[in-house]
Amino acid sequence: MNIRYFRAAAAAVMLVVAGSASASGMPVFDAANFAQNIITAAKAVRGEIYQNTNIMYQYQMMANQLLQAKNLDPAAWKAAYDQIAGDINKVKTLVGTMQDLYGDLKQGREWVSQVQTLVSRSGKTNEQWFADMNTLYQQNDKVVRNLFQMGSNIMQHTNDLAKRRQELQSQLSLSPTAQATAEITTHYLDIVTSQNADILQLNAAKAQRDSQKDAQQVEDDKEKAADANRFISKQQAERSAYGF
């Protein structure tokens, strides 16, 4: 498997998804396609969990064999055992991270299914529904805001765990088979995380607008306070001039 090919494919998907954003600023994506990509990625992650769990068991068997071995050089024995124990801990951490990632993907699938249901019940096209949601979102509608904040939280955590998975894998010496499996999983995760970016971008843009609004409000408040102080000073000066 060529990891460059996978990266190129993921980049192509990202461009397609990014190009589907509506003029209103609310991302519009094919929810059915998104859901299928999540399912595919989850299956790949589950397969990798199974593979890495088997690798961990193999390391544990090697450690047990060392513990039962006799007449070995103590220094060499300790070096070998420490190496195996370290590998066991690395794989165990990787498996735990991937189990959490699998859970996030399942939550993401449930969230997308909820969006699919809402679009279907509305009787509108994806574009119409997302345009309506954008209007309500900008108006700080609580239900809509919570819906997309939930999706954003799930997707951000998924992205973080996917990145953490790659960091942990880089610390391991993978066999050709394990490396090929990891690259396939990375490919599917790249597709999902690129689609996640739409919702994350929406919330980031909203947060930036709110921040700019807050900053402007602070400046307005400062100006009003300065005007009030100038007025008070003027009043005091006039009273002093008249002997009050």
PDB file of C-alpha atoms in Angstrom:
ATOM      1  CA  MET A   1       0.000   0.000   0.000  1.00  0.00           C
ATOM      2  CA  ASN A   2       1.298   3.453  -0.933  1.00  0.00           C
ATOM      3  CA  ILE A   3       0.599   5.958   1.811  1.00  0.00           C
ATOM      4  CA  ARG A   4       1.101   8.853  -0.629  1.00  0.00           C
ATOM      5  CA  TYR A   5      -1.784   7.497  -2.691  1.00  0.00           C
ATOM      6  CA  PHE A   6      -3.982   7.440   0.407  1.00  0.00           C
ATOM      7  CA  ARG A   7      -3.048  11.011   1.310  1.00  0.00           C
ATOM      8  CA  ALA A   8      -3.828  12.160  -2.247  1.00  0.00           C
ATOM      9  CA  ALA A   9      -7.191  10.392  -2.200  1.00  0.00           C
ATOM     10  CA  ALA A  10      -8.081  11.952   1.143  1.00  0.00           C
ATOM     11  CA  ALA A  11      -7.093  15.397  -0.140  1.00  0.00           C
ATOM     12  CA  ALA A  12      -9.331  14.923  -3.172  1.00  0.00           C
ATOM     13  CA  VAL A  13     -12.269  14.041  -0.940  1.00  0.00           C
ATOM     14  CA  MET A  14     -11.591  17.122   1.191  1.00  0.00           C
ATOM     15  CA  LEU A  15     -11.770  19.354  -1.875  1.00  0.00           C
ATOM     16  CA  VAL A  16     -15.071  17.823  -2.964  1.00  0.00           C
ATOM     17  CA  VAL A  17     -16.599  18.237   0.478  1.00  0.00           C
ATOM     18  CA  ALA A  18     -15.276  21.765   0.923  1.00  0.00           C
ATOM     19  CA  GLY A  19     -16.698  22.675  -2.452  1.00  0.00           C
ATOM     20  CA  SER A  20     -20.156  21.599  -1.344  1.00  0.00           C
ATOM     21  CA  ALA A  21     -20.476  24.338   1.261  1.00  0.00           C
ATOM     22  CA  SER A  22     -23.482  26.564   0.716  1.00  0.00           C
ATOM     23  CA  ALA A  23     -23.207  30.262   0.000  1.00  0.00           C
ATOM     24  CA  SER A  24     -24.824  30.893   3.381  1.00  0.00           C
ATOM     25  CA  GLY A  25     -21.761  29.539   5.170  1.00  0.00           C
ATOM     26  CA  MET A  26     -23.426  26.437   6.590  1.00  0.00           C
ATOM     27  CA  PRO A  27     -21.691  23.299   5.272  1.00  0.00           C
ATOM     28  CA  VAL A  28     -23.768  21.094   3.031  1.00  0.00           C
ATOM     29  CA  PHE A  29     -22.628  17.519   2.703  1.00  0.00           C
ATOM     30  CA  ASP A  30     -24.076  14.244   1.544  1.00  0.00           C
ATOM     31  CA  ALA A  31     -25.141  12.844   4.907  1.00  0.00           C
ATOM     32  CA  ALA A  32     -25.625   9.334   3.509  1.00  0.00           C
ATOM     33  CA  ASN A  33     -22.110   9.340   2.055  1.00  0.00           C
ATOM     34  CA  PHE A  34     -20.717  10.765   5.281  1.00  0.00           C
ATOM     35  CA  ALA A  35     -22.451   8.066   7.320  1.00  0.00           C
ATOM     36  CA  GLN A  36     -21.097   5.321   5.050  1.00  0.00           C
ATOM     37  CA  ASN A  37     -17.569   6.700   5.339  1.00  0.00           C
ATOM     38  CA  ILE A  38     -17.859   6.644   9.130  1.00  0.00           C
ATOM     39  CA  ILE A  39     -19.067   3.027   9.051  1.00  0.00           C
ATOM     40  CA  THR A  40     -16.171   2.028   6.788  1.00  0.00           C
ATOM     41  CA  ALA A  41     -13.648   3.813   9.011  1.00  0.00           C
ATOM     42  CA  ALA A  42     -15.132   2.203  12.127  1.00  0.00           C
ATOM     43  CA  LYS A  43     -14.805  -1.257  10.569  1.00  0.00           C
ATOM     44  CA  ALA A  44     -11.174  -0.544   9.693  1.00  0.00           C
ATOM     45  CA  VAL A  45     -10.477   0.659  13.238  1.00  0.00           C
ATOM     46  CA  ARG A  46     -12.168  -2.404  14.710  1.00  0.00           C
ATOM     47  CA  GLY A  47     -10.039  -4.669  12.502  1.00  0.00           C
ATOM     48  CA  GLU A  48      -6.888  -2.873  13.593  1.00  0.00           C
ATOM     49  CA  ILE A  49      -7.912  -3.194  17.247  1.00  0.00           C
ATOM     50  CA  TYR A  50      -8.233  -6.956  16.753  1.00  0.00           C
ATOM     51  CA  GLN A  51      -4.846  -7.136  15.031  1.00  0.00           C
ATOM     52  CA  ASN A  52      -3.057  -5.059  17.671  1.00  0.00           C
ATOM     53  CA  THR A  53      -4.686  -7.053  20.474  1.00  0.00           C
ATOM     54  CA  ASN A  54      -3.218 -10.216  18.945  1.00  0.00           C
ATOM     55  CA  ILE A  55       0.183  -8.525  18.707  1.00  0.00           C
ATOM     56  CA  MET A  56      -0.068  -7.596  22.386  1.00  0.00           C
ATOM     57  CA  TYR A  57      -0.856 -11.217  23.299  1.00  0.00           C
ATOM     58  CA  GLN A  58       2.184 -12.365  21.314  1.00  0.00           C
ATOM     59  CA  TYR A  59       4.399  -9.941  23.228  1.00  0.00           C
ATOM     60  CA  GLN A  60       2.945 -11.200  26.493  1.00  0.00           C
ATOM     61  CA  MET A  61       3.710 -14.794  25.490  1.00  0.00           C
ATOM     62  CA  MET A  62       7.298 -13.777  24.728  1.00  0.00           C
ATOM     63  CA  ALA A  63       7.538 -12.082  28.127  1.00  0.00           C
ATOM     64  CA  ASN A  64       6.202 -15.212  29.848  1.00  0.00           C
ATOM     65  CA  GLN A  65       8.749 -17.355  28.022  1.00  0.00           C
ATOM     66  CA  LEU A  66      11.535 -15.082  29.238  1.00  0.00           C
ATOM     67  CA  LEU A  67      10.244 -15.317  32.799  1.00  0.00           C
ATOM     68  CA  GLN A  68      10.380 -19.112  32.571  1.00  0.00           C
ATOM     69  CA  ALA A  69      13.798 -19.224  30.901  1.00  0.00           C
ATOM     70  CA  LYS A  70      16.834 -20.359  32.888  1.00  0.00           C
ATOM     71  CA  ASN A  71      20.601 -19.933  32.729  1.00  0.00           C
ATOM     72  CA  LEU A  72      20.445 -16.659  30.818  1.00  0.00           C
ATOM     73  CA  ASP A  73      22.841 -13.766  31.192  1.00  0.00           C
ATOM     74  CA  PRO A  74      21.092 -11.438  33.703  1.00  0.00           C
ATOM     75  CA  ALA A  75      21.955  -8.259  31.832  1.00  0.00           C
ATOM     76  CA  ALA A  76      20.826  -9.648  28.477  1.00  0.00           C
ATOM     77  CA  TRP A  77      17.676 -11.078  30.058  1.00  0.00           C
ATOM     78  CA  LYS A  78      16.761  -7.736  31.630  1.00  0.00           C
ATOM     79  CA  ALA A  79      17.378  -5.833  28.397  1.00  0.00           C
ATOM     80  CA  ALA A  80      15.183  -8.248  26.433  1.00  0.00           C
ATOM     81  CA  TYR A  81      12.425  -8.235  29.044  1.00  0.00           C
ATOM     82  CA  ASP A  82      12.409  -4.447  29.362  1.00  0.00           C
ATOM     83  CA  GLN A  83      12.153  -4.130  25.581  1.00  0.00           C
ATOM     84  CA  ILE A  84       9.182  -6.495  25.419  1.00  0.00           C
ATOM     85  CA  ALA A  85       7.484  -4.873  28.419  1.00  0.00           C
ATOM     86  CA  GLY A  86       7.898  -1.472  26.787  1.00  0.00           C
ATOM     87  CA  ASP A  87       6.387  -2.743  23.541  1.00  0.00           C
ATOM     88  CA  ILE A  88       3.460  -4.250  25.449  1.00  0.00           C
ATOM     89  CA  ASN A  89       2.723  -0.902  27.100  1.00  0.00           C
ATOM     90  CA  LYS A  90       2.928   0.940  23.766  1.00  0.00           C
ATOM     91  CA  VAL A  91       0.557  -1.483  22.038  1.00  0.00           C
ATOM     92  CA  LYS A  92      -1.784  -1.463  25.041  1.00  0.00           C
ATOM     93  CA  THR A  93      -1.932   2.343  24.917  1.00  0.00           C
ATOM     94  CA  LEU A  94      -2.560   2.201  21.169  1.00  0.00           C
ATOM     95  CA  VAL A  95      -5.372  -0.330  21.589  1.00  0.00           C
ATOM     96  CA  GLY A  96      -6.985   1.807  24.294  1.00  0.00           C
ATOM     97  CA  THR A  97      -6.800   4.900  22.083  1.00  0.00           C
ATOM     98  CA  MET A  98      -8.308   3.025  19.152  1.00  0.00           C
ATOM     99  CA  GLN A  99     -11.124   1.668  21.309  1.00  0.00           C
ATOM    100  CA  ASP A 100     -11.951   5.255  22.280  1.00  0.00           C
ATOM    101  CA  LEU A 101     -11.696   6.245  18.616  1.00  0.00           C
ATOM    102  CA  TYR A 102     -14.092   3.456  17.660  1.00  0.00           C
ATOM    103  CA  GLY A 103     -16.540   4.744  20.270  1.00  0.00           C
ATOM    104  CA  ASP A 104     -16.290   8.269  18.853  1.00  0.00           C
ATOM    105  CA  LEU A 105     -16.938   6.997  15.336  1.00  0.00           C
ATOM    106  CA  LYS A 106     -20.070   5.229  16.555  1.00  0.00           C
ATOM    107  CA  GLN A 107     -21.230   8.467  18.188  1.00  0.00           C
ATOM    108  CA  GLY A 108     -20.469  10.334  14.976  1.00  0.00           C
ATOM    109  CA  ARG A 109     -22.552   7.842  13.008  1.00  0.00           C
ATOM    110  CA  GLU A 110     -25.453   8.336  15.424  1.00  0.00           C
ATOM    111  CA  TRP A 111     -25.168  12.115  15.086  1.00  0.00           C
ATOM    112  CA  VAL A 112     -25.194  11.967  11.290  1.00  0.00           C
ATOM    113  CA  SER A 113     -28.190   9.612  11.426  1.00  0.00           C
ATOM    114  CA  GLN A 114     -29.988  12.193  13.551  1.00  0.00           C
ATOM    115  CA  VAL A 115     -29.241  14.876  10.958  1.00  0.00           C
ATOM    116  CA  GLN A 116     -30.446  12.558   8.177  1.00  0.00           C
ATOM    117  CA  THR A 117     -33.706  12.015  10.049  1.00  0.00           C
ATOM    118  CA  LEU A 118     -34.229  15.745  10.572  1.00  0.00           C
ATOM    119  CA  VAL A 119     -33.593  16.508   6.900  1.00  0.00           C
ATOM    120  CA  SER A 120     -35.958  13.724   5.823  1.00  0.00           C
ATOM    121  CA  ARG A 121     -38.746  14.865   8.148  1.00  0.00           C
ATOM    122  CA  SER A 122     -38.428  18.447   6.965  1.00  0.00           C
ATOM    123  CA  GLY A 123     -39.234  17.438   3.385  1.00  0.00           C
ATOM    124  CA  LYS A 124     -36.515  19.801   2.169  1.00  0.00           C
ATOM    125  CA  THR A 125     -33.334  19.278   0.186  1.00  0.00           C
ATOM    126  CA  ASN A 126     -29.995  19.182   1.982  1.00  0.00           C
ATOM    127  CA  GLU A 127     -29.240  22.689   0.723  1.00  0.00           C
ATOM    128  CA  GLN A 128     -32.572  24.106   1.929  1.00  0.00           C
ATOM    129  CA  TRP A 129     -32.328  22.417   5.310  1.00  0.00           C
ATOM    130  CA  PHE A 130     -28.769  23.568   5.960  1.00  0.00           C
ATOM    131  CA  ALA A 131     -29.635  27.094   4.837  1.00  0.00           C
ATOM    132  CA  ASP A 132     -32.482  27.141   7.382  1.00  0.00           C
ATOM    133  CA  MET A 133     -30.177  25.756  10.056  1.00  0.00           C
ATOM    134  CA  ASN A 134     -27.607  28.419   9.240  1.00  0.00           C
ATOM    135  CA  THR A 135     -30.182  31.169   9.775  1.00  0.00           C
ATOM    136  CA  LEU A 136     -31.268  29.691  13.100  1.00  0.00           C
ATOM    137  CA  TYR A 137     -27.655  29.085  14.117  1.00  0.00           C
ATOM    138  CA  GLN A 138     -26.696  32.701  13.497  1.00  0.00           C
ATOM    139  CA  GLN A 139     -29.718  33.711  15.589  1.00  0.00           C
ATOM    140  CA  ASN A 140     -28.346  31.572  18.439  1.00  0.00           C
ATOM    141  CA  ASP A 141     -31.282  29.173  18.365  1.00  0.00           C
ATOM    142  CA  LYS A 142     -30.591  26.936  21.364  1.00  0.00           C
ATOM    143  CA  VAL A 143     -31.715  23.637  19.806  1.00  0.00           C
ATOM    144  CA  VAL A 144     -29.783  24.142  16.569  1.00  0.00           C
ATOM    145  CA  ARG A 145     -26.726  25.441  18.395  1.00  0.00           C
ATOM    146  CA  ASN A 146     -26.713  22.422  20.709  1.00  0.00           C
ATOM    147  CA  LEU A 147     -27.160  20.033  17.772  1.00  0.00           C
ATOM    148  CA  PHE A 148     -24.151  21.339  15.885  1.00  0.00           C
ATOM    149  CA  GLN A 149     -22.078  21.869  19.014  1.00  0.00           C
ATOM    150  CA  MET A 150     -22.631  18.203  19.842  1.00  0.00           C
ATOM    151  CA  GLY A 151     -21.475  17.215  16.363  1.00  0.00           C
ATOM    152  CA  SER A 152     -18.498  19.546  16.639  1.00  0.00           C
ATOM    153  CA  ASN A 153     -17.448  18.076  19.987  1.00  0.00           C
ATOM    154  CA  ILE A 154     -17.660  14.500  18.702  1.00  0.00           C
ATOM    155  CA  MET A 155     -15.772  15.326  15.528  1.00  0.00           C
ATOM    156  CA  GLN A 156     -13.032  17.294  17.262  1.00  0.00           C
ATOM    157  CA  HIS A 157     -12.453  14.426  19.693  1.00  0.00           C
ATOM    158  CA  THR A 158     -12.423  11.966  16.787  1.00  0.00           C
ATOM    159  CA  ASN A 159      -9.811  14.070  15.003  1.00  0.00           C
ATOM    160  CA  ASP A 160      -7.691  14.308  18.157  1.00  0.00           C
ATOM    161  CA  LEU A 161      -7.775  10.545  18.709  1.00  0.00           C
ATOM    162  CA  ALA A 162      -6.980   9.841  15.052  1.00  0.00           C
ATOM    163  CA  LYS A 163      -3.919  12.067  15.387  1.00  0.00           C
ATOM    164  CA  ARG A 164      -2.959  10.395  18.667  1.00  0.00           C
ATOM    165  CA  ARG A 165      -3.270   6.970  17.004  1.00  0.00           C
ATOM    166  CA  GLN A 166      -0.737   7.952  14.361  1.00  0.00           C
ATOM    167  CA  GLU A 167       1.640   9.332  16.977  1.00  0.00           C
ATOM    168  CA  LEU A 168       1.518   6.056  18.914  1.00  0.00           C
ATOM    169  CA  GLN A 169       1.958   3.954  15.780  1.00  0.00           C
ATOM    170  CA  SER A 170       5.070   5.912  14.849  1.00  0.00           C
ATOM    171  CA  GLN A 171       6.658   4.579  18.050  1.00  0.00           C
ATOM    172  CA  LEU A 172       6.159   0.944  16.999  1.00  0.00           C
ATOM    173  CA  SER A 173       8.011  -1.277  14.550  1.00  0.00           C
ATOM    174  CA  LEU A 174       5.159  -2.669  12.477  1.00  0.00           C
ATOM    175  CA  SER A 175       5.331  -5.771  10.318  1.00  0.00           C
ATOM    176  CA  PRO A 176       4.541  -5.308   6.599  1.00  0.00           C
ATOM    177  CA  THR A 177       1.046  -6.719   7.182  1.00  0.00           C
ATOM    178  CA  ALA A 178       0.401  -4.469  10.187  1.00  0.00           C
ATOM    179  CA  GLN A 179       1.769  -1.469   8.278  1.00  0.00           C
ATOM    180  CA  ALA A 180      -0.558  -2.129   5.329  1.00  0.00           C
ATOM    181  CA  THR A 181      -3.532  -2.453   7.691  1.00  0.00           C
ATOM    182  CA  ALA A 182      -2.571   0.784   9.444  1.00  0.00           C
ATOM    183  CA  GLU A 183      -2.312   2.655   6.127  1.00  0.00           C
ATOM    184  CA  ILE A 184      -5.757   1.483   5.041  1.00  0.00           C
ATOM    185  CA  THR A 185      -7.234   2.590   8.367  1.00  0.00           C
ATOM    186  CA  THR A 186      -5.459   5.944   8.061  1.00  0.00           C
ATOM    187  CA  HIS A 187      -6.943   6.382   4.588  1.00  0.00           C
ATOM    188  CA  TYR A 188     -10.515   5.950   5.821  1.00  0.00           C
ATOM    189  CA  LEU A 189      -9.907   8.100   8.891  1.00  0.00           C
ATOM    190  CA  ASP A 190      -8.495  10.865   6.685  1.00  0.00           C
ATOM    191  CA  ILE A 191     -11.723  10.893   4.695  1.00  0.00           C
ATOM    192  CA  VAL A 192     -13.827  11.127   7.847  1.00  0.00           C
ATOM    193  CA  THR A 193     -11.693  13.823   9.487  1.00  0.00           C
ATOM    194  CA  SER A 194     -11.726  15.883   6.280  1.00  0.00           C
ATOM    195  CA  GLN A 195     -15.522  15.778   6.292  1.00  0.00           C
ATOM    196  CA  ASN A 196     -15.517  16.586   9.993  1.00  0.00           C
ATOM    197  CA  ALA A 197     -13.709  19.808   9.124  1.00  0.00           C
ATOM    198  CA  ASP A 198     -16.887  21.333   7.675  1.00  0.00           C
ATOM    199  CA  ILE A 199     -18.765  21.279  10.967  1.00  0.00           C
ATOM    200  CA  LEU A 200     -15.669  22.316  12.918  1.00  0.00           C
ATOM    201  CA  GLN A 201     -15.142  25.238  10.538  1.00  0.00           C
ATOM    202  CA  LEU A 202     -18.734  26.337  11.040  1.00  0.00           C
ATOM    203  CA  ASN A 203     -18.347  26.520  14.811  1.00  0.00           C
ATOM    204  CA  ALA A 204     -14.941  28.177  14.541  1.00  0.00           C
ATOM    205  CA  ALA A 205     -16.365  30.874  12.257  1.00  0.00           C
ATOM    206  CA  LYS A 206     -19.264  31.453  14.645  1.00  0.00           C
ATOM    207  CA  ALA A 207     -16.875  31.712  17.599  1.00  0.00           C
ATOM    208  CA  GLN A 208     -14.717  34.202  15.694  1.00  0.00           C
ATOM    209  CA  ARG A 209     -17.740  36.368  14.885  1.00  0.00           C
ATOM    210  CA  ASP A 210     -18.845  36.258  18.517  1.00  0.00           C
ATOM    211  CA  SER A 211     -15.328  37.184  19.626  1.00  0.00           C
ATOM    212  CA  GLN A 212     -15.222  40.129  17.237  1.00  0.00           C
ATOM    213  CA  LYS A 213     -18.641  41.231  18.454  1.00  0.00           C
ATOM    214  CA  ASP A 214     -17.469  41.002  22.077  1.00  0.00           C
ATOM    215  CA  ALA A 215     -14.326  42.984  21.280  1.00  0.00           C
ATOM    216  CA  GLN A 216     -16.390  45.700  19.589  1.00  0.00           C
ATOM    217  CA  GLN A 217     -18.727  45.793  22.578  1.00  0.00           C
ATOM    218  CA  VAL A 218     -15.748  46.325  24.897  1.00  0.00           C
ATOM    219  CA  GLU A 219     -14.556  49.242  22.750  1.00  0.00           C
ATOM    220  CA  ASP A 220     -18.068  50.716  22.685  1.00  0.00           C
ATOM    221  CA  ASP A 221     -18.321  50.407  26.466  1.00  0.00           C
ATOM    222  CA  LYS A 222     -14.948  52.136  26.880  1.00  0.00           C
ATOM    223  CA  GLU A 223     -16.053  54.979  24.618  1.00  0.00           C
ATOM    224  CA  LYS A 224     -19.326  55.371  26.508  1.00  0.00           C
ATOM    225  CA  ALA A 225     -17.455  55.413  29.821  1.00  0.00           C
ATOM    226  CA  ALA A 226     -15.067  58.053  28.490  1.00  0.00           C
ATOM    227  CA  ASP A 227     -18.005  60.178  27.288  1.00  0.00           C
ATOM    228  CA  ALA A 228     -19.646  59.849  30.696  1.00  0.00           C
ATOM    229  CA  ASN A 229     -16.454  60.905  32.472  1.00  0.00           C
ATOM    230  CA  ARG A 230     -16.052  63.906  30.188  1.00  0.00           C
ATOM    231  CA  PHE A 231     -19.663  64.934  30.839  1.00  0.00           C
ATOM    232  CA  ILE A 232     -19.233  64.588  34.608  1.00  0.00           C
ATOM    233  CA  SER A 233     -15.996  66.590  34.523  1.00  0.00           C
ATOM    234  CA  LYS A 234     -17.678  69.309  32.490  1.00  0.00           C
ATOM    235  CA  GLN A 235     -20.614  69.460  34.913  1.00  0.00           C
ATOM    236  CA  GLN A 236     -18.275  69.689  37.878  1.00  0.00           C
ATOM    237  CA  ALA A 237     -16.288  72.457  36.202  1.00  0.00           C
ATOM    238  CA  GLU A 238     -19.446  74.447  35.468  1.00  0.00           C
ATOM    239  CA  ARG A 239     -20.666  74.054  39.049  1.00  0.00           C
ATOM    240  CA  SER A 240     -17.312  75.213  40.355  1.00  0.00           C
ATOM    241  CA  ALA A 241     -17.459  78.246  38.079  1.00  0.00           C
ATOM    242  CA  TYR A 242     -20.831  79.206  39.534  1.00  0.00           C
ATOM    243  CA  GLY A 243     -19.667  78.585  43.067  1.00  0.00           C
ATOM    244  CA  PHE A 244     -21.617  75.403  43.702  1.00  0.00           C
TER     245      PHE A 244
END
